[in-house]
Coordinates of C-alpha atoms in Angstrom, one line a residue:
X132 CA -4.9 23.8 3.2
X133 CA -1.8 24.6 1.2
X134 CA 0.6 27.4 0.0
X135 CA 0.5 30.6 1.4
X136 CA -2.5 30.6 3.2
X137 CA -1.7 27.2 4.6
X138 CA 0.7 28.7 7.2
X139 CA -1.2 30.6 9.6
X140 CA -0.1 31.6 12.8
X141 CA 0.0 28.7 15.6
X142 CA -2.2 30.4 18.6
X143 CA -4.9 31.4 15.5
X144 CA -4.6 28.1 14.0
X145 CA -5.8 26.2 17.3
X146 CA -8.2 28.9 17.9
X147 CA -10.0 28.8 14.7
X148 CA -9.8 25.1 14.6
X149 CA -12.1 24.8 18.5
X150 CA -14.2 27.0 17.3
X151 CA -14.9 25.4 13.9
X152 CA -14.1 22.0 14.7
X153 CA -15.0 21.6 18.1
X154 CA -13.3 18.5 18.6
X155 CA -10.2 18.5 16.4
X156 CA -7.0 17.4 17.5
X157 CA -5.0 20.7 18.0
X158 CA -8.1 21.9 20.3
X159 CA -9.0 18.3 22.4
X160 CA -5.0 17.6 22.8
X161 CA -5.2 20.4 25.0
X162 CA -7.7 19.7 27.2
X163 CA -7.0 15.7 27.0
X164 CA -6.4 14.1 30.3
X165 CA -5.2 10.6 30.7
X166 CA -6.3 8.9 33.3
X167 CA -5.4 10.2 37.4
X168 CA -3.8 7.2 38.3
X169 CA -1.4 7.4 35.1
X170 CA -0.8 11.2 35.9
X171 CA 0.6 10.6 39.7
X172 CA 3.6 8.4 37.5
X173 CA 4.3 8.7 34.0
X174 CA 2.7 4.8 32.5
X175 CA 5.0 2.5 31.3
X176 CA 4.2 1.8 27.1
X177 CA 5.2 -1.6 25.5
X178 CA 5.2 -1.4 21.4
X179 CA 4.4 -4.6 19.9
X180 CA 5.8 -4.5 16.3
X181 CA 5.5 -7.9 13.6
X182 CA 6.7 -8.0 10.7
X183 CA 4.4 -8.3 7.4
X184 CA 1.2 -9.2 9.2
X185 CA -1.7 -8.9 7.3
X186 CA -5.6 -8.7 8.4
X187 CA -7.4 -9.6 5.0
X188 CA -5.9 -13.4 5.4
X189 CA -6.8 -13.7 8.6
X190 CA -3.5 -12.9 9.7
X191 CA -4.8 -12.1 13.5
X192 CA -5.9 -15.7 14.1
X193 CA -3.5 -17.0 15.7
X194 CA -2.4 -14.2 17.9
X195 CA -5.4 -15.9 20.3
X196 CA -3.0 -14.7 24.1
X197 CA -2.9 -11.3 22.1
X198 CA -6.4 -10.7 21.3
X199 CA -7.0 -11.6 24.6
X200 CA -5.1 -9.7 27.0
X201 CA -4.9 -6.7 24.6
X202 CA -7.8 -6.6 22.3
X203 CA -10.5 -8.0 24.9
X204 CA -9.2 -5.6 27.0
X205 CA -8.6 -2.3 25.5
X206 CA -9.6 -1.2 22.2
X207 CA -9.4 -2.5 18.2
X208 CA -8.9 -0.4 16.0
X209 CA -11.0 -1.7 12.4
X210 CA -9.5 0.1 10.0
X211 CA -6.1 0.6 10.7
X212 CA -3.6 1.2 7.6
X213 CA -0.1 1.8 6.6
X214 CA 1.1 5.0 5.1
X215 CA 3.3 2.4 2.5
X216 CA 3.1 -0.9 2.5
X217 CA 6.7 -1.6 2.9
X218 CA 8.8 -3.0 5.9
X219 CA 11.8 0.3 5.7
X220 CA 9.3 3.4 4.8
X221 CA 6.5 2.1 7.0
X222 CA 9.0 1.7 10.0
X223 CA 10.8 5.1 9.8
X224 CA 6.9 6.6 9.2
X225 CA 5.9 5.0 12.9
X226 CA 9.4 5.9 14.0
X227 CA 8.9 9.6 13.3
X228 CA 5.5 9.8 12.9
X229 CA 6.1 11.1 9.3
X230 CA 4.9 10.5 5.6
X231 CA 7.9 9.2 3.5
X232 CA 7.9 12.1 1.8
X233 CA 8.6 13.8 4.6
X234 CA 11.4 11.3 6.7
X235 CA 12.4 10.7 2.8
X236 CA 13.2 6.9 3.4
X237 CA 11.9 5.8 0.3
X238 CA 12.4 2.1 0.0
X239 CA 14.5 -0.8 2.0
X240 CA 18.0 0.4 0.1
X241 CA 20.6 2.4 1.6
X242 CA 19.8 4.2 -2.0
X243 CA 16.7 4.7 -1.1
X244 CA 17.6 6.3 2.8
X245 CA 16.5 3.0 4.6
X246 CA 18.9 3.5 7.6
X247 CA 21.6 5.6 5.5
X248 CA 23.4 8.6 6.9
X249 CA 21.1 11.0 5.4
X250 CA 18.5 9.4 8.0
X251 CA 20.5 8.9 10.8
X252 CA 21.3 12.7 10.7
X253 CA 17.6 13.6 10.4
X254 CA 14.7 11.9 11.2
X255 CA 16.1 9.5 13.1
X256 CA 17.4 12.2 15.7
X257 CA 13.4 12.8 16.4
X258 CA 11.7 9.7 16.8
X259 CA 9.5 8.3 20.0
X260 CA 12.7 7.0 21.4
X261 CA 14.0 10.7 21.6
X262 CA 11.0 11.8 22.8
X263 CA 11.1 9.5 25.7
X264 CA 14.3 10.4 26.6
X265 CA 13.2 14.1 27.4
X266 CA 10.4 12.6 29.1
X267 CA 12.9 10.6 31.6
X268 CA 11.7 7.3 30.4
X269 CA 14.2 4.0 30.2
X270 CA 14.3 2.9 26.7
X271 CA 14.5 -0.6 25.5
X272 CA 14.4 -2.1 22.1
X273 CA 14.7 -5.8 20.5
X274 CA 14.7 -7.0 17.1
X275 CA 14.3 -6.1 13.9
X276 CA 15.1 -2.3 13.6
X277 CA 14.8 -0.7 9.8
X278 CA 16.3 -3.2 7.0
X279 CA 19.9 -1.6 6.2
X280 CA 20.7 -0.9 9.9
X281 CA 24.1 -2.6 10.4
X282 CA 25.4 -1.6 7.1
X283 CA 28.8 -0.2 7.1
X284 CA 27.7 2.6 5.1
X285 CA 25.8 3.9 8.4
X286 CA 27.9 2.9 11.1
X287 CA 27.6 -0.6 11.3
X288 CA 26.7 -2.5 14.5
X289 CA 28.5 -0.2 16.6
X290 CA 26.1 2.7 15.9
X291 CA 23.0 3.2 18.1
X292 CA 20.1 5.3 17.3
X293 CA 19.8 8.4 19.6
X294 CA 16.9 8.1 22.2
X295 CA 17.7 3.9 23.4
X296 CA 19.0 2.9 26.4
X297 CA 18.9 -0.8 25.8
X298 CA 19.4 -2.0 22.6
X299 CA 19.5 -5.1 20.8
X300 CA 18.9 -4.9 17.2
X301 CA 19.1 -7.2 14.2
X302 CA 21.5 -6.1 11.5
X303 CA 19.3 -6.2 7.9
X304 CA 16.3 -7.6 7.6
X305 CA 14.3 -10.7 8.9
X306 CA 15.3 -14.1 9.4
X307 CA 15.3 -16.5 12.8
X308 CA 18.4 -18.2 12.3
X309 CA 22.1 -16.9 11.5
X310 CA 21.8 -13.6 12.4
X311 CA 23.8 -11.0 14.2
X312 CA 23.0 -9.0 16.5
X313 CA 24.1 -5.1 17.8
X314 CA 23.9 -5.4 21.4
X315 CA 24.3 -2.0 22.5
X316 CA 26.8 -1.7 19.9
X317 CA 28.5 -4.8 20.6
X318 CA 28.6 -7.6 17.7
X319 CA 27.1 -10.6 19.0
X320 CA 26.6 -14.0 16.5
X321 CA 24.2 -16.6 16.4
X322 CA 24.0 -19.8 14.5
X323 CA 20.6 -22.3 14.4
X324 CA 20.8 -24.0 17.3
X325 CA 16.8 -23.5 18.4
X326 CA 17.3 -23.1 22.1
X327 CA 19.7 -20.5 21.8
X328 CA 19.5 -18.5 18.7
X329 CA 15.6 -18.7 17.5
X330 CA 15.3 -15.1 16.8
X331 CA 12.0 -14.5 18.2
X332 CA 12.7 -16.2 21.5
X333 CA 15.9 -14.1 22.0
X334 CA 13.9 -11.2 21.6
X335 CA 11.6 -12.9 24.2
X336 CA 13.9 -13.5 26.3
X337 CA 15.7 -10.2 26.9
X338 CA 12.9 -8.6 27.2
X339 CA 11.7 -10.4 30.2
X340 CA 15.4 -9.6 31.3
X341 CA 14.8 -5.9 31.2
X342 CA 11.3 -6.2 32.6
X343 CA 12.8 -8.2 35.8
X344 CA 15.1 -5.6 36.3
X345 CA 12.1 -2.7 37.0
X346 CA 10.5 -2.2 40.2
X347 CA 8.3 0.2 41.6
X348 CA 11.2 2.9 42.2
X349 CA 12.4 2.6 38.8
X350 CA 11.6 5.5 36.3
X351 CA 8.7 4.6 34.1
X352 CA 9.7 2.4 30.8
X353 CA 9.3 2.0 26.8
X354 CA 9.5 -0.9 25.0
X355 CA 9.9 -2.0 21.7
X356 CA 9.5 -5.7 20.9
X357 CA 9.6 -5.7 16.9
X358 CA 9.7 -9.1 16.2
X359 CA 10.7 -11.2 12.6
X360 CA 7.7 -12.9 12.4
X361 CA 5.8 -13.4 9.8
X362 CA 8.0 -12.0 7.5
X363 CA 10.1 -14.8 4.9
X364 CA 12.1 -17.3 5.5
X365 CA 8.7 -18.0 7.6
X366 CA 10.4 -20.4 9.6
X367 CA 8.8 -21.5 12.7
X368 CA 10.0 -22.8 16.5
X369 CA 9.9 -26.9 16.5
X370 CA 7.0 -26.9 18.3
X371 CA 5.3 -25.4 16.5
X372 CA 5.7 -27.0 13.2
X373 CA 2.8 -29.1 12.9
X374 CA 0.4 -26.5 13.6
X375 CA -2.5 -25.3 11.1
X376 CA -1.7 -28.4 8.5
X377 CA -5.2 -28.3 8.1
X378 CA -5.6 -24.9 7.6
X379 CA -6.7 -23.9 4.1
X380 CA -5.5 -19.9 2.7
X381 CA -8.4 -18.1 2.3
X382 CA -9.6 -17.2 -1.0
X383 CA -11.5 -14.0 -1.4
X384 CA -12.8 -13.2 -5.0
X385 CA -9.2 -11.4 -6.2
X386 CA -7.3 -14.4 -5.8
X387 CA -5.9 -16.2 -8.7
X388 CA -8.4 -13.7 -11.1
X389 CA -6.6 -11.4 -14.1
X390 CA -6.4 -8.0 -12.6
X391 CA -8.1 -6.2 -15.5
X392 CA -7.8 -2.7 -15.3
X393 CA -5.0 -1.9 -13.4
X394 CA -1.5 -1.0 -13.9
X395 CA 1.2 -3.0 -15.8
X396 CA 2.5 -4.9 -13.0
X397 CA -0.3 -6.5 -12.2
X398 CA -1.6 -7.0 -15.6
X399 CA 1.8 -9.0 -16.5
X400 CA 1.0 -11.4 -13.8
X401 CA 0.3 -15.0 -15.4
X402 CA -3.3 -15.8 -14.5
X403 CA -4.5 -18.5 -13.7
X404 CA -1.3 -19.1 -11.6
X405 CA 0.9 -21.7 -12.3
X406 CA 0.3 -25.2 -10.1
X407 CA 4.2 -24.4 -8.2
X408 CA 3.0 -21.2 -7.2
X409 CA -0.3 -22.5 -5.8
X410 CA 1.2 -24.9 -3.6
X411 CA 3.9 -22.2 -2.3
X412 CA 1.7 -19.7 -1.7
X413 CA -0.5 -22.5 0.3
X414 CA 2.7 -23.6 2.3
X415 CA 3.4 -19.6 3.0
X416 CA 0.1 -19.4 4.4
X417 CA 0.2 -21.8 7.3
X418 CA 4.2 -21.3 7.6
X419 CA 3.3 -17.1 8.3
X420 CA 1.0 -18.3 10.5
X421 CA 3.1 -20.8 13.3
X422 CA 6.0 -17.8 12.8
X423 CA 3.5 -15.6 14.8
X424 CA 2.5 -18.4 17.8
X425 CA 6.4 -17.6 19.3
X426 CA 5.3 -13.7 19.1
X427 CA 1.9 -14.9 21.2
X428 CA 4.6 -16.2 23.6
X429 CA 5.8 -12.8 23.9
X430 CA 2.4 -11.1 24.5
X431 CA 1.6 -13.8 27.2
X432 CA 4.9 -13.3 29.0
X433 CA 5.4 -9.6 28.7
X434 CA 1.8 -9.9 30.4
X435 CA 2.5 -12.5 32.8
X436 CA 5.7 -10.0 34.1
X437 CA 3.3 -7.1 34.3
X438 CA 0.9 -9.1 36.9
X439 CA 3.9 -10.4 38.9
X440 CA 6.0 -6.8 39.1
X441 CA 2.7 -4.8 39.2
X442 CA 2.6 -3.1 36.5
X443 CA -0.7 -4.0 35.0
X444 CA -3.0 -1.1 35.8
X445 CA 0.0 1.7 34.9
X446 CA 1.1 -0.2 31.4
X447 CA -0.3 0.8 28.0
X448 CA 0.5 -2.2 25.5
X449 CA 0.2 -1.6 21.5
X450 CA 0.3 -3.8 18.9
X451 CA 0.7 -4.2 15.7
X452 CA 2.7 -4.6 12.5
X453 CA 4.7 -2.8 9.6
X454 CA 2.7 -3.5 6.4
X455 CA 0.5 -6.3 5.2
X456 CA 0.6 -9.2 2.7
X457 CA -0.9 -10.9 -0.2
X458 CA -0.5 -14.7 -1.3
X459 CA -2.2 -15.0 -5.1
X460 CA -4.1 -12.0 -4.9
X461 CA -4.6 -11.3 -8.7
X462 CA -2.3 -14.1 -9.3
X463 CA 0.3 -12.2 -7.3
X464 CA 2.1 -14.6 -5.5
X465 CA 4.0 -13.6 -2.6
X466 CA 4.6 -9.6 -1.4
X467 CA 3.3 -6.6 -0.3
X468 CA 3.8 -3.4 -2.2
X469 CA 0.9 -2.6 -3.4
X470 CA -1.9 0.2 -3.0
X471 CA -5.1 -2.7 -2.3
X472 CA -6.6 -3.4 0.9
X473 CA -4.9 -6.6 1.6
X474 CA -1.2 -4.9 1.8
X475 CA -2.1 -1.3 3.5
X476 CA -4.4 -2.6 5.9
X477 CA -3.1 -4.2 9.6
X478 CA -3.8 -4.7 12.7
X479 CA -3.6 -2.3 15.8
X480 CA -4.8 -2.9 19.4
X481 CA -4.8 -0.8 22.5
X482 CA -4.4 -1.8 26.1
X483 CA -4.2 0.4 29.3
X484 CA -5.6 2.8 31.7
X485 CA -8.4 4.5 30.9
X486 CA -8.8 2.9 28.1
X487 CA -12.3 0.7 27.6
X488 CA -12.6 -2.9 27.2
X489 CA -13.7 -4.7 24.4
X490 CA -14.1 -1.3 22.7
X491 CA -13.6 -1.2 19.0
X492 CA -13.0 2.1 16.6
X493 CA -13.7 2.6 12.9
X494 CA -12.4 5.4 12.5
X495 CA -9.7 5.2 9.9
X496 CA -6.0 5.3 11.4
X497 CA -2.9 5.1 10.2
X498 CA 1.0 4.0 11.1
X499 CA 2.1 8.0 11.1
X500 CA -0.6 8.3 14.1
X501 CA 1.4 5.5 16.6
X502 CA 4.5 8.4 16.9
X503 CA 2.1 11.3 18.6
X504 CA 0.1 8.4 20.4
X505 CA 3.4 6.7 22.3
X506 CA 4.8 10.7 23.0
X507 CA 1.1 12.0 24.0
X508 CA 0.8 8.7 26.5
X509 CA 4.0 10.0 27.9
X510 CA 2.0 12.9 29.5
X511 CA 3.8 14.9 26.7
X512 CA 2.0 16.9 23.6
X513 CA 2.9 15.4 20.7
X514 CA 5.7 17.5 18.5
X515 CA 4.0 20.1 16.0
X516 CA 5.8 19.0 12.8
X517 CA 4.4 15.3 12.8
X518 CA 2.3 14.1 10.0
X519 CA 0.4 11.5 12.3
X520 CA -2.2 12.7 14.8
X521 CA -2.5 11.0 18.5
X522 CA -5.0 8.7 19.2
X523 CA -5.2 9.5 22.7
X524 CA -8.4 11.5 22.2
X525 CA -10.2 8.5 20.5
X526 CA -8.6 5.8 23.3
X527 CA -10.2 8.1 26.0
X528 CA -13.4 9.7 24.8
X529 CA -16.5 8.1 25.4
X530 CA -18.4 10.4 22.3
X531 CA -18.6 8.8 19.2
X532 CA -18.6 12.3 17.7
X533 CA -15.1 12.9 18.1
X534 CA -13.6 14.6 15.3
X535 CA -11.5 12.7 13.2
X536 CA -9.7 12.6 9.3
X537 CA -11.6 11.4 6.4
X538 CA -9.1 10.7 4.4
X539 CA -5.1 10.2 4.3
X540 CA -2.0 9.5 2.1
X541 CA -0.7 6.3 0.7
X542 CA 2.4 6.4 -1.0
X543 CA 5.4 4.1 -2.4
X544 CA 8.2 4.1 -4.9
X545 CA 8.8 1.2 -6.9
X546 CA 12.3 -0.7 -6.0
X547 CA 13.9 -1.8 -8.8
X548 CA 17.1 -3.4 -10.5
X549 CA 18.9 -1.0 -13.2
X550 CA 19.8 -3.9 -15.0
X551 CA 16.7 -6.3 -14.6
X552 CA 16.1 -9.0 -13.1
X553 CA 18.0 -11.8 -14.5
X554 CA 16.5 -14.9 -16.0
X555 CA 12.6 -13.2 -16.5
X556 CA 11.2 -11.9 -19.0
X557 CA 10.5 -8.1 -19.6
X558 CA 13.8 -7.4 -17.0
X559 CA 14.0 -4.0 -17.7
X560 CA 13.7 -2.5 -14.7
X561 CA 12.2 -5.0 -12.7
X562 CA 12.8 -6.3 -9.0
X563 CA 11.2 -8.8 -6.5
X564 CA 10.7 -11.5 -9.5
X565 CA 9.4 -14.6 -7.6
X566 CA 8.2 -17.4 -7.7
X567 CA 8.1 -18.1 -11.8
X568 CA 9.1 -14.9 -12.3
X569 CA 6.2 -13.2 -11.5
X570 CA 7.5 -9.6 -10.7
X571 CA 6.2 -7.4 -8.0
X572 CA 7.7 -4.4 -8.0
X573 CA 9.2 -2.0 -10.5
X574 CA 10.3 1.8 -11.7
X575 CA 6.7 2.1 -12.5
X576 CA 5.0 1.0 -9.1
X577 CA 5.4 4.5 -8.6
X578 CA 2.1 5.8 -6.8
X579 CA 0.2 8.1 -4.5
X580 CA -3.0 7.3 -2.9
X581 CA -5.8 8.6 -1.4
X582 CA -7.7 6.4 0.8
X583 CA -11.2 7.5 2.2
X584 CA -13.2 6.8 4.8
X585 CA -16.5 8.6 6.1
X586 CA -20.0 7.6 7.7
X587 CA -21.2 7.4 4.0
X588 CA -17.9 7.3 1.7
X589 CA -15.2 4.4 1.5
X590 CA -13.4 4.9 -1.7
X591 CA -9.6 5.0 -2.7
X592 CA -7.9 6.7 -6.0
X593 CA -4.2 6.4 -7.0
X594 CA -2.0 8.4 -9.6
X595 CA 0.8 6.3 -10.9
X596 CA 4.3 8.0 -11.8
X597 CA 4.5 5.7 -15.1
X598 CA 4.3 5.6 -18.8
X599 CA 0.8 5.5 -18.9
X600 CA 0.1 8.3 -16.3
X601 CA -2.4 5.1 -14.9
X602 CA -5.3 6.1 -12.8
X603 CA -7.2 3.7 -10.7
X604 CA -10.5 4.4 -8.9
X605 CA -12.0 1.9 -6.3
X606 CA -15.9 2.0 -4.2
X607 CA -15.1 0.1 -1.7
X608 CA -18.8 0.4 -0.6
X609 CA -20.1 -1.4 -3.4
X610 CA -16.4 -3.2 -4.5
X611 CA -14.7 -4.7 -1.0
X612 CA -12.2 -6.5 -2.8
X613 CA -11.5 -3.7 -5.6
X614 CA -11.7 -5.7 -8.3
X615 CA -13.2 -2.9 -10.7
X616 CA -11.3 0.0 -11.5
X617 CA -14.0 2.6 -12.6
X618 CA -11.4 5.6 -12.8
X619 CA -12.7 5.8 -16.4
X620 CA -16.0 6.6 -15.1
X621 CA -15.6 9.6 -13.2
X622 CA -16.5 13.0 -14.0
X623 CA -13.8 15.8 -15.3
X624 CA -15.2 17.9 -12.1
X625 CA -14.8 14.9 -9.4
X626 CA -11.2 13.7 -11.0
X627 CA -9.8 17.6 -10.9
X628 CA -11.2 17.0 -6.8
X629 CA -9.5 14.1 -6.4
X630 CA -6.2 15.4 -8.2
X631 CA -5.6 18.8 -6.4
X632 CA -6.3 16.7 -3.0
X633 CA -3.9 14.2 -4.1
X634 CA -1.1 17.0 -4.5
X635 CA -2.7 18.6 -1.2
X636 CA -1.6 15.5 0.6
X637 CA 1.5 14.3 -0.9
X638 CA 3.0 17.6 -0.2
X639 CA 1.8 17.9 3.0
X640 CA 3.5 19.1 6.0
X641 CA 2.7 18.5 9.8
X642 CA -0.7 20.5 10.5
X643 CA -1.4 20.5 7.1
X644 CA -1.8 16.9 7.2
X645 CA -3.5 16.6 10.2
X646 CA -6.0 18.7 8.9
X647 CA -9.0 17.1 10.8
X648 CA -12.8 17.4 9.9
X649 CA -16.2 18.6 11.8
X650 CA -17.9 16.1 14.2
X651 CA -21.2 16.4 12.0
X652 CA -19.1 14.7 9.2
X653 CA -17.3 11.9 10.8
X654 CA -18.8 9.9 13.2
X655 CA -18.9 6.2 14.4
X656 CA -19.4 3.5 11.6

């Protein structure tokens, strides 16, 4: 609901939606209980963040210690996506529990608000970690933060988001080796000597430290373990470097096919793909893959320090990553960045008390909902002006009827170089051209998304900010791998639909966007 007669009084809003909805959030998050033995003392909650981690490769097989001790034994979520399918935006959206149109951190410039003033003096002073805080929780954090942090246009290393008690953080983006680090806003080097600088280790390492340091008199904890992996330069520990040779990138029907129909950027890519590219995006594969064995170390250690400490039965764990991936996916060789199921969709598992074992939920979720989940876990309700909805009532319910959304927002901005890239053709504009300068991103990869899922709907349509005012239409019932754009094919009636809840969404402001729909309409998959 939007405009005037979207802002209705709070105490009405929440009465009206009980008595219409039953179920929906604003009416079960009151009555939602965690479990007693988490009530007596707030639970302890570990975040397990990657980086780039996709689901449509197969990106989950070789977390096997994760799937184990967290999916086995709580719940998977199927159809979890991003919001935007880029590292900066999709962070400060789980950070805040925001749309980027509402945190405004657009892309993974300080331009575009990735870690710039203007978000350190807003968003970023109402994320989980703030949250926490009021909740008397110790706050930890390793690794990769949001892509500019460090930049001494925000602070540099000495500045420390509000809400952390512990804090290591990587300054810019991902890499293993040759980093810096702000360790609680002290500069600390490292060079490429494995056993002491391997990126993901370190992260490993200190946070056993911390998790060695709490006992049963300590106040309860958050962590945040956001690791590089499997983000570029995809470089993995030595022992690890021999693993998967025989592994072969799988190859659904989009790969290395002419994206006909869809919008420029994918219809300049060179198809078939050149015989380089093939052979990098084959060595990306299995290189992404032995990156994300050290994060299984993690998982199997943060779990190991659970059992020993006691902590096991009072310890929710999540997991799972930023954004998602493609490697030749209509001759696309190497990014993310795009609106298709193999860059919005990841991974997200649940582990902890009350929660059901091998339990698995279809219901469509998305990174704006891991904010209200983390706070709501807390024993606190989640703030009013978040975008996201908790998934507390879906961890906890045993009713497959529980209400739910049937649709929500993706959104991105296109990155791009006002000068072009240099050495590619058509450089106007253009960024993220590589390998053979095939270019990825752009002024014009510009678009908002609605992506739906329902007991008898699975369908996604986009609206490009471009030239050509580009439309593109997916059925995902009948079309998995959207390969045919049938935007053409739709009815003036359906398109003016799809439109005004297009603007509906991308608009949108906390309730409005949580907007929830009867039990009789969304149910179990």
């Amino acid at each position: 609901m939007t405009g005037a007669s979207g802002h209705m009084n709070g105490a009405h809003f929440v009465t009206r939606t009980c008595l219409v909805f039953l179920l929906a959030f604003e009416c079960s998050s009151l009555v939602q209980k965690l479990p007693d033995n988490a009530s007596e003392k707030k639970s302890n909650i570990i975040f397990i963040l990657t980086d780039d981690q996709d689901v449509t490769m197969k990106g989950m097989t070789p977390m096997v210690k994760a799937k184990k001790l967290i999916g086995d034994a709580g719940m998977i979520f199927s159809n979890m996506f991003t919001s935007t399918p880029l590292c900066c935006p999709s962070r400060s959206s789980i950070l805040t529990g925001k749309y980027i149109h509402n945190h405004n951190a657009v892309n993974n410039t300080i331009e575009g608000r990735c870690s710039s003033p203007l978000w350190q003096n807003g968003p970023e002073k109402k994320t989980f970690a703030t949250k926490l805080k009021e909740q008397n929780y110790t706050t930890f954090f390793a690794g990769k933060y949001l892509n500019q942090y460090g930049n001494k246009h925000s602070g540099g290393y000495q500045h420390i988001p509000p809400g952390w008690d512990w804090w290591t953080a990587l300054l810019f983006n991902s890499v293993y080796y040759n980093y810096s680090l702000s360790v609680n806003g002290t500069l600390e080097k490292h060079g490429d000597d494995y056993h002491k600088d391997y990126l993901t280790d370190v992260i490993n390492n200190r946070s056993m430290e911390f998790l060695e340091l709490q006992n049963d008199d300590s106040p309860p904890f958050f962590m945040m373990i956001s690791t590089p992996a499997c983000h570029s330069p995809y470089e993995a520990a030595p022992q690890y470097l021999n693993n998967f040779t025989k592994e072969s990138l799988p190859k659904d029907p989009s790969f290395n096919t002419h994206a006909k129909d869809k919008h420029w950027i994918l219809r300049q890519a060179p198809t078939p793909m050149s015989n380089s590219s093939l052979q990098f995006v084959s060595d990306v594969f299995r290189k992404r893959w032995r990156t994300l064995l050290s994060v299984d170390d993690i998982v199997s250690n943060v779990f190991g320090a659970l059992t020993r400490k006691g902590f096991l039965d009072t310890t929710y764990v999540i997991f799972s990553s930023d954004n998602g991936f493609h490697l030749g996916q209509f001759s696309l060789p190497n990014d993310k960045r795009q609106l298709y199921e193999f860059d919005i969709r990841v991974p997200l598992m649940i582990r902890g008390p009350g929660i059901k074992a091998r339990s698995v939920n279809h219901k469509p979720v998305v990174n704006i909902d891991i904010m209200p989940t983390i706070v709501h876990l807390s024993g606190a309700q989640p703030p009013s002006d978040v975008d996201g909805t908790s998934l507390v009532p879906l961890l906890m319910s045993s009713s497959k009827s529980t209400a739910w959304r049937e649709d929500f927002l993706v959104e991105y901005q296109g990155e791009y170089a006002p000068n072009g890239y240099k050495g590619c053709p058509h450089t106007e504009f253009l960024n993220t051209c590589y390998p053979n300068c095939v270019c990825e991103d752009g002024y014009n990869n510009t678009y908002a998304c609605i992506r739906k899922i329902t007991e008898s709907v699975n369908t996604m349509f986009c609206q490009f900010s471009d030239s050509e005012n580009f439309q593109e239409f997916y059925n995902l019932t009948a079309d998995s791998h959207q390969m045919i754009n049938i935007a053409s094919q739709l009815q003036p009636g359906f398109l003016a639909e799809l439109n005004d809840r297009l603007i509906t969404l991308s608009v949108c402001h906390g309730a409005e966007c949580r907007k929830l729909q009867p039990v009789h309409q969304i149910r179990e998959l």
